[in-house]
Amino acid sequence: MSLDAPDQGTAPRTAGTAPAEPPTTWSALRPLVLRLHFYAGLLIAPLLLVAAVSGLLYALSFQAEKLVYRHELTAPVTGPSLPLEAQVDAARAANPDGTVTAVWPSYEDGATTRVLMSDPEVAEDRSLAVFVDPYTAKTRGELTSYGSSGALPLRTWLDELHRDLHLGDVGRHYSELAAGWLWVVALGGLLLWFGRRRRTGRDLLLPERGAKGRRRTLSLHGSVGLWAVTGLVLLSATGLTWSRYAGENIGAVQDQLGGATPALSAALEAGAGGDGGHEGHGSGHGAAHQGSDVGIDKAVAAARASGIEGRIAVTLPADGKGYVVKETDTQYPVHLDSVAVDPADGRVVDELRFDDYPLLAKLTRFGIDGHMGVLFGLPNQLALAALMVALILLVVWGYRMWWLRRPTKERRLGAGRPMPRGAWRKLPVTVLLPLAAATALVGWFVPLLGISLLVFLAFDIVLGALSKARTGAS
C-alpha cells in the first residue's frame, strides 16, 4: 500500500518518434487507481499497521502459550490414564462453586485433561479451565479459557487487542476498516505493479538490482507486495466474515447460497433420560443430573464406537440435551465429526460428519481456522507471522517513499503528492458506469469501506476547492 505515486514508467516523446498509441482502458484507469492507492495508504495504513503488529503477536502466541503455561498444560507420564469421571471429580473438588460444562480429555502422552467450568467469578463468555493430571487425577492449576480453540489468558489478551484494541464494539470498527481496505490496497497495488514497464521479468518478482533511494524502496515495496498479495486478500476476506457489519451480510449471502454450517441436534425426546430431564451440568455420576446417566466414560466409548477419533471435546448433558462428543483436530486432514449421546442408555441419537458439510461451509471453516492459525498448526502460524511481517514492511516502505518526496532546497515537490484530481472524468463511459455500479455494490456490502470511501471523496473535494481558491487569489 504505497503512500506515493509510483514512477510513471513511460519515457517522454522526442522529435522523430512514432505517434503515441491510442489510450487503453488501463491508461485511463491507472491515474484513478493511483489516487485511491495514495489516499488509502495515507489514511488507512496506520490501521493496517496496528492490525499487522497485533496479528504478528497473536500468531506467535500459540507457541508462547505452551511455554508460559507449560505447568498447566503438561504432566509427567507415570502410568495409564485414569477414567475421565475420576478426573472430573478432582476438578469439581478443587472448585466446588463451579459447574462442569465440558471436558477436553488428554489427547497425547504428557498432556493434561482440561475440565471447563462455569464460575460466578468468570465472565459469561469465558470458562474456568481446571487442568488435571490424567495419571494421578491431581489438579495442576486453573486458568480462564476463551473460544473454541481454548485460548488461555495470554492469547486471549492478544486476540482482543487484534480484534478491537480492548475497546469493545467501538474498537471493532478499526479491525473492520482494516480488513475492508486491505484487499482494495493489495489488489490496487498489484495492478499498479503489473502496469509498470521494466527491463526484465526478474524485476517483476524480485527487487531491482542496483536501484537506489526511492526507486529501491519502490522495488522492495512492489516485489514483496506481489508475493504477499494472495495471503493478504485471503486474510481480508476471512477477517470480514466475523466483522460487525460486513459479517452479517456475508452470513446472509452464505445462507441464501445453501452454505450455512449444519448443526448437530443433541435434544432428547420427551421423557428420555429419566424423569425430570437434566438440571444444570452433570459430570456423569448422577449428582447434578436428574435421571439415569451412563457417565462420561461410556458416552465417550459410544462416540468412539461410532467413528469419533483422535482429539475430542465433550459437552456434558444439560437442559434436555445429551452428551455432545466432537472431534477438534483442525490440522489437515481435519477431523471435525460429532455425535450426540443419550445419557440414559449411551445410545447415539444424532451424528454430523464433516464430509456432509456443504462446500461453502467447509471453505468458510477452513478460511476462519487458517486466519486464526489453527488449520495447519505451526506451519499455519509461521505463514501468518510472515504475512504480518510483510504487511509491516509494506506500510513502512510506503511511508518512506512518501517521506523521500518531501520538499527540500533542491526539490520543491510537496510531500507525497498524489495523482492530479479529476482522473475519473477521463474514464470511458463503458468503464465508468460498471466501475461506479461495482463500487456502490461493494460499499453497500462492506458498509465501513463504503462510508470511508465517501469520506475520502469529500476530503478530495475540499482539497480541490482550497486549491482553486488559492489559485484564484494568486
XYZ file of C-alpha atoms in Angstrom:
474
model
C 0.000 0.000 0.000
C 2.213 2.688 -1.341
C 1.816 6.178 0.047
C 3.358 7.618 -3.081
C 2.540 7.568 -6.745
C 4.919 5.132 -8.447
C 7.030 6.246 -11.347
C 5.046 6.802 -14.484
C 7.156 4.240 -16.297
C 6.860 5.932 -19.695
C 9.574 7.858 -21.456
C 8.805 11.338 -22.875
C 8.426 11.588 -26.634
C 11.232 13.156 -28.595
C 11.371 14.536 -32.080
C 11.138 11.857 -34.732
C 9.453 9.231 -32.537
C 6.314 7.469 -33.678
C 2.919 8.890 -32.643
C 1.670 7.786 -29.250
C -0.529 4.726 -29.187
C -4.262 5.246 -28.590
C -5.076 5.294 -24.874
C -6.055 1.934 -23.383
C -8.568 1.204 -20.648
C -5.687 0.723 -18.215
C -4.029 4.006 -19.169
C -7.311 5.758 -18.376
C -7.929 3.778 -15.201
C -4.372 3.926 -13.834
C -4.475 7.536 -12.515
C -7.668 6.748 -10.592
C -6.103 3.608 -9.073
C -3.007 5.607 -8.165
C -5.016 8.297 -6.431
C -7.106 5.775 -4.483
C -3.965 3.821 -3.555
C -2.356 7.021 -2.308
C -5.246 8.102 -0.069
C -5.896 4.584 1.207
C -2.220 4.209 2.057
C -2.068 7.598 3.732
C -5.204 7.295 5.852
C -5.756 3.544 6.323
C -2.123 2.390 6.605
C -1.956 3.229 10.365
C -4.881 0.853 10.986
C -3.231 -1.805 8.858
C -0.011 -1.347 10.806
C -1.802 -1.854 14.126
C -3.584 -4.923 12.753
C -0.301 -6.330 11.413
C 1.643 -5.839 14.657
C -1.134 -7.265 16.833
C -1.682 -10.088 14.320
C 2.009 -10.948 14.428
C 1.920 -11.143 18.217
C -1.200 -13.312 18.060
C 0.382 -15.704 15.542
C 3.349 -16.149 17.884
C 1.144 -16.539 20.967
C 0.327 -20.197 20.260
C 3.887 -21.278 20.888
C 4.336 -18.729 23.671
C 1.288 -20.185 25.383
C 2.937 -23.610 25.504
C 5.919 -22.108 27.317
C 4.105 -19.739 29.672
C 1.528 -22.335 30.751
C 3.731 -25.399 30.491
C 2.979 -26.479 34.066
C -0.798 -26.440 33.489
C -0.713 -27.988 30.017
C 1.619 -30.911 30.697
C 2.058 -33.659 33.262
C 4.708 -36.353 33.724
C 3.661 -39.742 32.407
C 3.503 -42.000 35.469
C 1.170 -44.763 34.312
C -2.111 -45.416 32.499
C -4.741 -42.681 32.327
C -7.486 -42.769 34.937
C -11.187 -42.740 33.959
C -12.464 -39.330 32.910
C -15.057 -39.408 35.669
C -12.313 -39.508 38.305
C -10.571 -36.564 36.644
C -13.819 -34.548 36.528
C -14.448 -35.288 40.208
C -10.982 -33.960 41.013
C -11.712 -30.724 39.149
C -15.014 -30.329 40.964
C -13.339 -30.914 44.324
C -10.803 -28.196 43.508
C -13.563 -25.735 42.637
C -16.838 -26.736 44.346
C -18.558 -23.461 43.369
C -18.122 -24.145 39.659
C -20.380 -26.164 37.344
C -18.737 -28.544 34.893
C -19.824 -27.812 31.317
C -17.284 -29.588 29.119
C -14.204 -31.809 29.208
C -11.240 -31.890 26.840
C -9.583 -35.239 27.528
C -5.816 -35.577 27.328
C -5.041 -36.105 23.633
C -1.444 -37.289 23.837
C 1.030 -38.650 26.351
C 2.031 -35.950 28.795
C -0.924 -33.642 28.105
C -3.333 -32.723 30.892
C -7.101 -33.033 30.750
C -8.915 -29.699 30.626
C -12.171 -29.541 32.596
C -14.191 -26.441 31.705
C -16.496 -24.937 34.303
C -18.849 -22.001 34.566
C -17.954 -19.974 37.630
C -19.518 -16.924 39.309
C -16.172 -15.129 39.209
C -15.581 -15.769 35.488
C -17.204 -13.707 32.715
C -20.097 -15.347 30.878
C -18.171 -15.590 27.596
C -15.286 -17.343 29.377
C -14.830 -20.654 31.136
C -12.710 -21.624 34.085
C -10.323 -24.328 32.881
C -9.115 -26.743 35.546
C -6.103 -28.747 34.364
C -5.997 -32.284 35.711
C -3.139 -34.775 35.619
C -4.748 -37.756 33.802
C -2.427 -40.229 35.556
C -2.962 -39.132 39.160
C -6.187 -37.056 38.994
C -4.385 -34.198 40.742
C -5.086 -30.645 39.564
C -2.184 -28.671 38.116
C -3.772 -25.240 38.030
C -6.719 -23.123 36.915
C -6.886 -20.538 34.100
C -9.625 -18.746 32.215
C -10.295 -20.154 28.760
C -11.915 -18.440 25.787
C -13.360 -19.626 22.489
C -13.473 -22.934 20.668
C -9.677 -23.021 20.401
C -9.332 -22.763 24.185
C -7.287 -19.573 24.246
C -5.661 -19.030 27.634
C -5.130 -15.543 29.173
C -2.072 -14.543 27.105
C -3.574 -15.471 23.745
C -6.994 -14.130 24.746
C -5.488 -10.721 25.544
C -3.644 -10.594 22.223
C -6.730 -11.792 20.360
C -8.799 -8.953 21.812
C -6.020 -6.482 21.038
C -6.071 -7.584 17.412
C -9.870 -7.659 17.201
C -10.947 -4.482 18.980
C -7.967 -2.896 20.810
C -9.726 -3.814 24.078
C -12.356 -1.169 23.305
C -15.340 -3.466 22.784
C -17.777 -2.825 19.948
C -16.295 0.607 19.255
C -12.887 -0.923 18.711
C -14.264 -3.438 16.231
C -14.685 -0.574 13.760
C -10.901 -0.377 13.462
C -10.491 -4.038 12.515
C -13.405 -3.942 10.072
C -11.953 -0.863 8.381
C -8.552 -2.541 8.160
C -9.994 -5.776 6.759
C -12.297 -3.904 4.398
C -9.495 -1.840 2.872
C -6.739 -4.449 2.896
C -7.939 -6.240 -0.234
C -8.505 -2.903 -2.004
C -4.985 -1.591 -1.470
C -3.475 -5.044 -2.089
C -5.208 -5.582 -5.430
C -4.711 -1.929 -6.401
C -1.007 -2.249 -5.702
C -0.914 -5.459 -7.742
C -2.450 -3.714 -10.754
C -0.008 -0.818 -10.463
C 2.955 -3.167 -10.142
C 1.976 -5.207 -13.199
C 1.303 -1.984 -15.107
C 4.872 -0.718 -14.724
C 7.381 -1.066 -17.539
C 10.500 -2.965 -16.587
C 13.620 -4.236 -18.297
C 13.323 -7.921 -17.347
C 10.784 -10.322 -15.914
C 13.033 -10.733 -12.908
C 12.264 -7.155 -11.861
C 8.607 -8.164 -11.558
C 9.271 -10.872 -8.973
C 12.388 -9.623 -7.176
C 13.752 -6.227 -6.095
C 15.544 -4.361 -8.881
C 19.299 -4.798 -8.861
C 21.369 -1.675 -8.373
C 18.366 0.523 -7.586
C 18.936 3.253 -5.006
C 16.919 5.706 -2.989
C 13.228 5.943 -3.628
C 13.424 3.610 -6.633
C 14.922 0.858 -4.471
C 12.217 1.345 -1.845
C 9.541 1.155 -4.537
C 11.112 -2.012 -5.910
C 11.097 -3.648 -2.473
C 7.536 -2.491 -1.838
C 6.258 -3.854 -5.132
C 8.042 -7.204 -5.206
C 7.214 -8.091 -1.591
C 3.632 -6.980 -2.165
C 3.414 -9.270 -5.191
C 4.483 -12.301 -3.149
C 2.164 -11.414 -0.256
C -0.943 -10.286 -2.160
C -2.744 -13.650 -2.212
C -2.351 -14.176 1.526
C -3.350 -10.593 2.304
C -6.534 -10.844 0.219
C -7.448 -14.131 1.942
C -6.845 -12.573 5.355
C -9.040 -9.640 4.375
C -11.880 -11.902 3.198
C -11.781 -14.206 6.220
C -11.436 -11.278 8.618
C -14.604 -9.736 7.214
C -16.602 -12.928 7.848
C -16.850 -12.171 11.574
C -16.795 -8.389 11.375
C -19.731 -6.493 12.823
C -21.479 -5.186 9.695
C -19.940 -6.874 6.667
C -20.017 -10.167 8.554
C -23.819 -10.037 8.778
C -24.075 -9.506 5.028
C -21.635 -12.324 4.313
C -23.571 -14.666 6.585
C -26.860 -13.784 4.882
C -25.421 -14.468 1.435
C -23.896 -17.734 2.622
C -27.272 -18.873 3.977
C -29.035 -17.949 0.738
C -26.499 -19.962 -1.251
C -27.126 -23.004 0.915
C -23.737 -22.821 2.579
C -24.853 -22.492 6.193
C -22.939 -24.666 8.634
C -25.156 -27.603 9.694
C -25.787 -28.154 13.391
C -25.857 -31.315 15.457
C -29.072 -31.922 17.396
C -28.464 -33.114 20.938
C -32.092 -32.645 22.041
C -33.628 -35.624 23.817
C -37.148 -36.901 23.302
C -39.687 -36.051 25.972
C -39.252 -38.391 28.906
C -35.852 -39.596 27.756
C -33.047 -39.672 30.258
C -35.243 -40.290 33.265
C -37.904 -38.197 34.948
C -37.141 -34.550 35.484
C -34.796 -34.311 32.486
C -31.489 -32.581 33.060
C -30.787 -29.853 35.514
C -27.501 -27.980 35.461
C -24.442 -29.693 34.016
C -23.844 -33.226 35.159
C -20.472 -34.890 35.304
C -21.780 -38.321 34.510
C -22.081 -39.541 38.113
C -25.704 -38.514 38.721
C -25.078 -35.822 41.341
C -26.344 -32.853 39.346
C -28.072 -34.778 36.565
C -31.607 -35.778 37.441
C -32.210 -39.223 35.983
C -30.105 -42.141 34.874
C -26.735 -41.374 33.346
C -24.287 -43.832 31.827
C -21.426 -41.491 32.675
C -18.900 -39.599 30.633
C -16.599 -42.572 30.045
C -19.358 -44.703 28.498
C -20.575 -41.708 26.477
C -17.080 -41.272 25.041
C -16.838 -45.007 24.381
C -20.117 -44.873 22.447
C -18.811 -41.930 20.416
C -15.562 -43.764 19.689
C -17.541 -46.786 18.517
C -19.437 -44.554 16.070
C -16.227 -43.289 14.475
C -15.216 -40.279 16.589
C -11.431 -40.408 16.695
C -8.392 -38.500 17.896
C -8.586 -35.265 19.832
C -12.084 -34.623 21.192
C -14.165 -32.277 23.336
C -17.123 -33.487 25.399
C -20.036 -31.219 26.295
C -21.967 -32.569 29.265
C -25.761 -33.024 29.242
C -27.963 -30.144 30.330
C -31.435 -28.693 29.714
C -32.905 -31.701 27.944
C -29.825 -32.353 25.837
C -27.467 -35.268 25.750
C -23.710 -35.520 25.647
C -22.027 -33.964 22.612
C -18.714 -35.527 21.647
C -16.900 -33.799 18.805
C -13.535 -34.093 17.133
C -11.353 -30.999 17.396
C -8.389 -31.847 15.199
C -8.232 -28.904 12.750
C -4.897 -29.907 11.230
C -5.059 -31.389 7.749
C -6.711 -33.758 7.133
C -9.251 -32.292 9.528
C -11.295 -34.435 11.888
C -14.407 -32.489 12.859
C -17.142 -35.129 13.113
C -19.501 -35.022 16.087
C -22.205 -37.149 17.712
C -24.851 -36.725 20.395
C -25.248 -39.446 23.029
C -28.319 -40.114 25.177
C -27.128 -40.115 28.821
C -29.808 -42.621 29.797
C -28.538 -45.542 27.738
C -25.424 -44.400 25.852
C -27.211 -44.541 22.505
C -26.028 -42.232 19.715
C -29.091 -40.107 18.865
C -27.576 -37.892 16.162
C -24.366 -37.567 14.216
C -22.816 -34.944 11.969
C -19.954 -35.743 9.613
C -17.706 -33.043 8.259
C -17.902 -34.738 4.866
C -21.592 -33.842 4.823
C -20.962 -30.093 5.203
C -21.849 -28.005 2.124
C -18.765 -26.989 0.169
C -19.197 -23.318 1.094
C -19.437 -24.209 4.785
C -16.226 -26.239 4.509
C -14.405 -23.394 2.783
C -15.641 -20.941 5.415
C -14.399 -23.220 8.186
C -11.011 -23.648 6.505
C -10.714 -19.900 5.954
C -11.555 -18.945 9.524
C -9.315 -21.638 11.004
C -6.496 -20.503 8.708
C -6.993 -16.877 9.799
C -6.880 -17.990 13.443
C -3.710 -20.020 12.919
C -5.167 -23.409 13.863
C -5.687 -25.051 10.443
C -2.216 -26.493 9.920
C -0.734 -25.879 13.339
C 2.786 -24.450 13.432
C 3.151 -24.027 9.612
C -0.080 -22.004 9.616
C 1.195 -19.814 12.437
C 4.552 -19.240 10.745
C 2.802 -18.329 7.487
C 0.621 -15.813 9.344
C 3.677 -14.332 11.049
C 5.465 -13.988 7.684
C 2.416 -12.254 6.169
C 2.246 -9.842 9.085
C 5.947 -9.016 8.758
C 5.415 -8.430 5.028
C 2.477 -6.112 5.739
C 4.501 -4.162 8.305
C 7.322 -3.713 5.777
C 4.889 -2.651 3.031
C 3.462 0.062 5.265
C 6.906 1.242 6.390
C 8.215 1.325 2.811
C 5.100 3.207 1.713
C 5.689 5.911 4.295
C 9.357 6.005 3.381
C 8.518 6.749 -0.253
C 6.182 9.455 0.939
C 8.966 10.917 3.083
C 11.509 10.812 0.259
C 9.280 13.130 -1.775
C 9.234 15.842 0.894
C 10.247 19.403 -0.112
C 13.972 20.149 0.033
C 16.163 23.058 -1.058
C 16.875 21.256 -4.303
C 13.371 19.909 -4.834
C 10.233 21.897 -4.140
C 7.864 18.989 -4.730
C 5.294 18.572 -1.942
C 5.437 15.522 0.271
C 3.764 12.533 -1.265
C 1.748 14.388 -3.895
C -0.961 12.128 -5.361
C -2.030 11.947 -8.987
C -3.944 15.043 -10.177
C -7.637 15.268 -9.373
C -10.347 14.521 -11.907
C -8.949 11.181 -13.086
C -12.411 9.606 -13.057
C -13.684 12.131 -15.600
C -11.219 10.785 -18.171
C -12.608 7.242 -17.972
C -14.648 5.964 -20.938
C -18.342 5.658 -20.144
C -18.139 1.917 -20.817
C -15.651 1.663 -17.928
C -17.023 4.378 -15.646
C -20.578 3.039 -15.361
C -19.670 -0.586 -14.461
C -16.987 0.718 -12.087
C -19.470 3.018 -10.345
C -22.004 0.191 -10.038
C -19.405 -2.206 -8.638
C -18.171 0.431 -6.178
C -21.724 1.097 -4.951
C -22.365 -2.638 -4.512
C -19.128 -3.180 -2.586
C -19.817 -0.079 -0.484
C -23.235 -1.431 0.465
C -21.940 -4.927 1.180
C -18.956 -3.673 3.235
C -20.510 -0.585 4.871
C -17.454 0.834 6.644
C -15.490 0.611 3.402
C -18.254 2.493 1.575
C -18.543 5.171 4.260
C -14.794 5.742 4.424
C -14.657 5.927 0.626
C -17.240 8.711 0.754
C -15.081 10.443 3.370
C -12.094 10.204 1.003
C -14.204 11.705 -1.779
C -15.364 14.571 0.440
C -11.765 15.129 1.556
C -10.667 15.246 -2.073
C -13.414 17.731 -2.972
C -12.390 20.019 -0.102
C -8.758 19.904 -1.210
C -9.809 20.739 -4.744
C -11.871 23.698 -3.544
C -8.993 25.022 -1.439
C -6.609 24.634 -4.380
C -8.941 26.605 -6.648
C -9.318 29.304 -4.003
C -5.523 29.670 -3.686
C -5.150 29.771 -7.463
C -7.817 32.470 -7.763
C -6.273 34.555 -5.007
C -2.788 34.467 -6.537
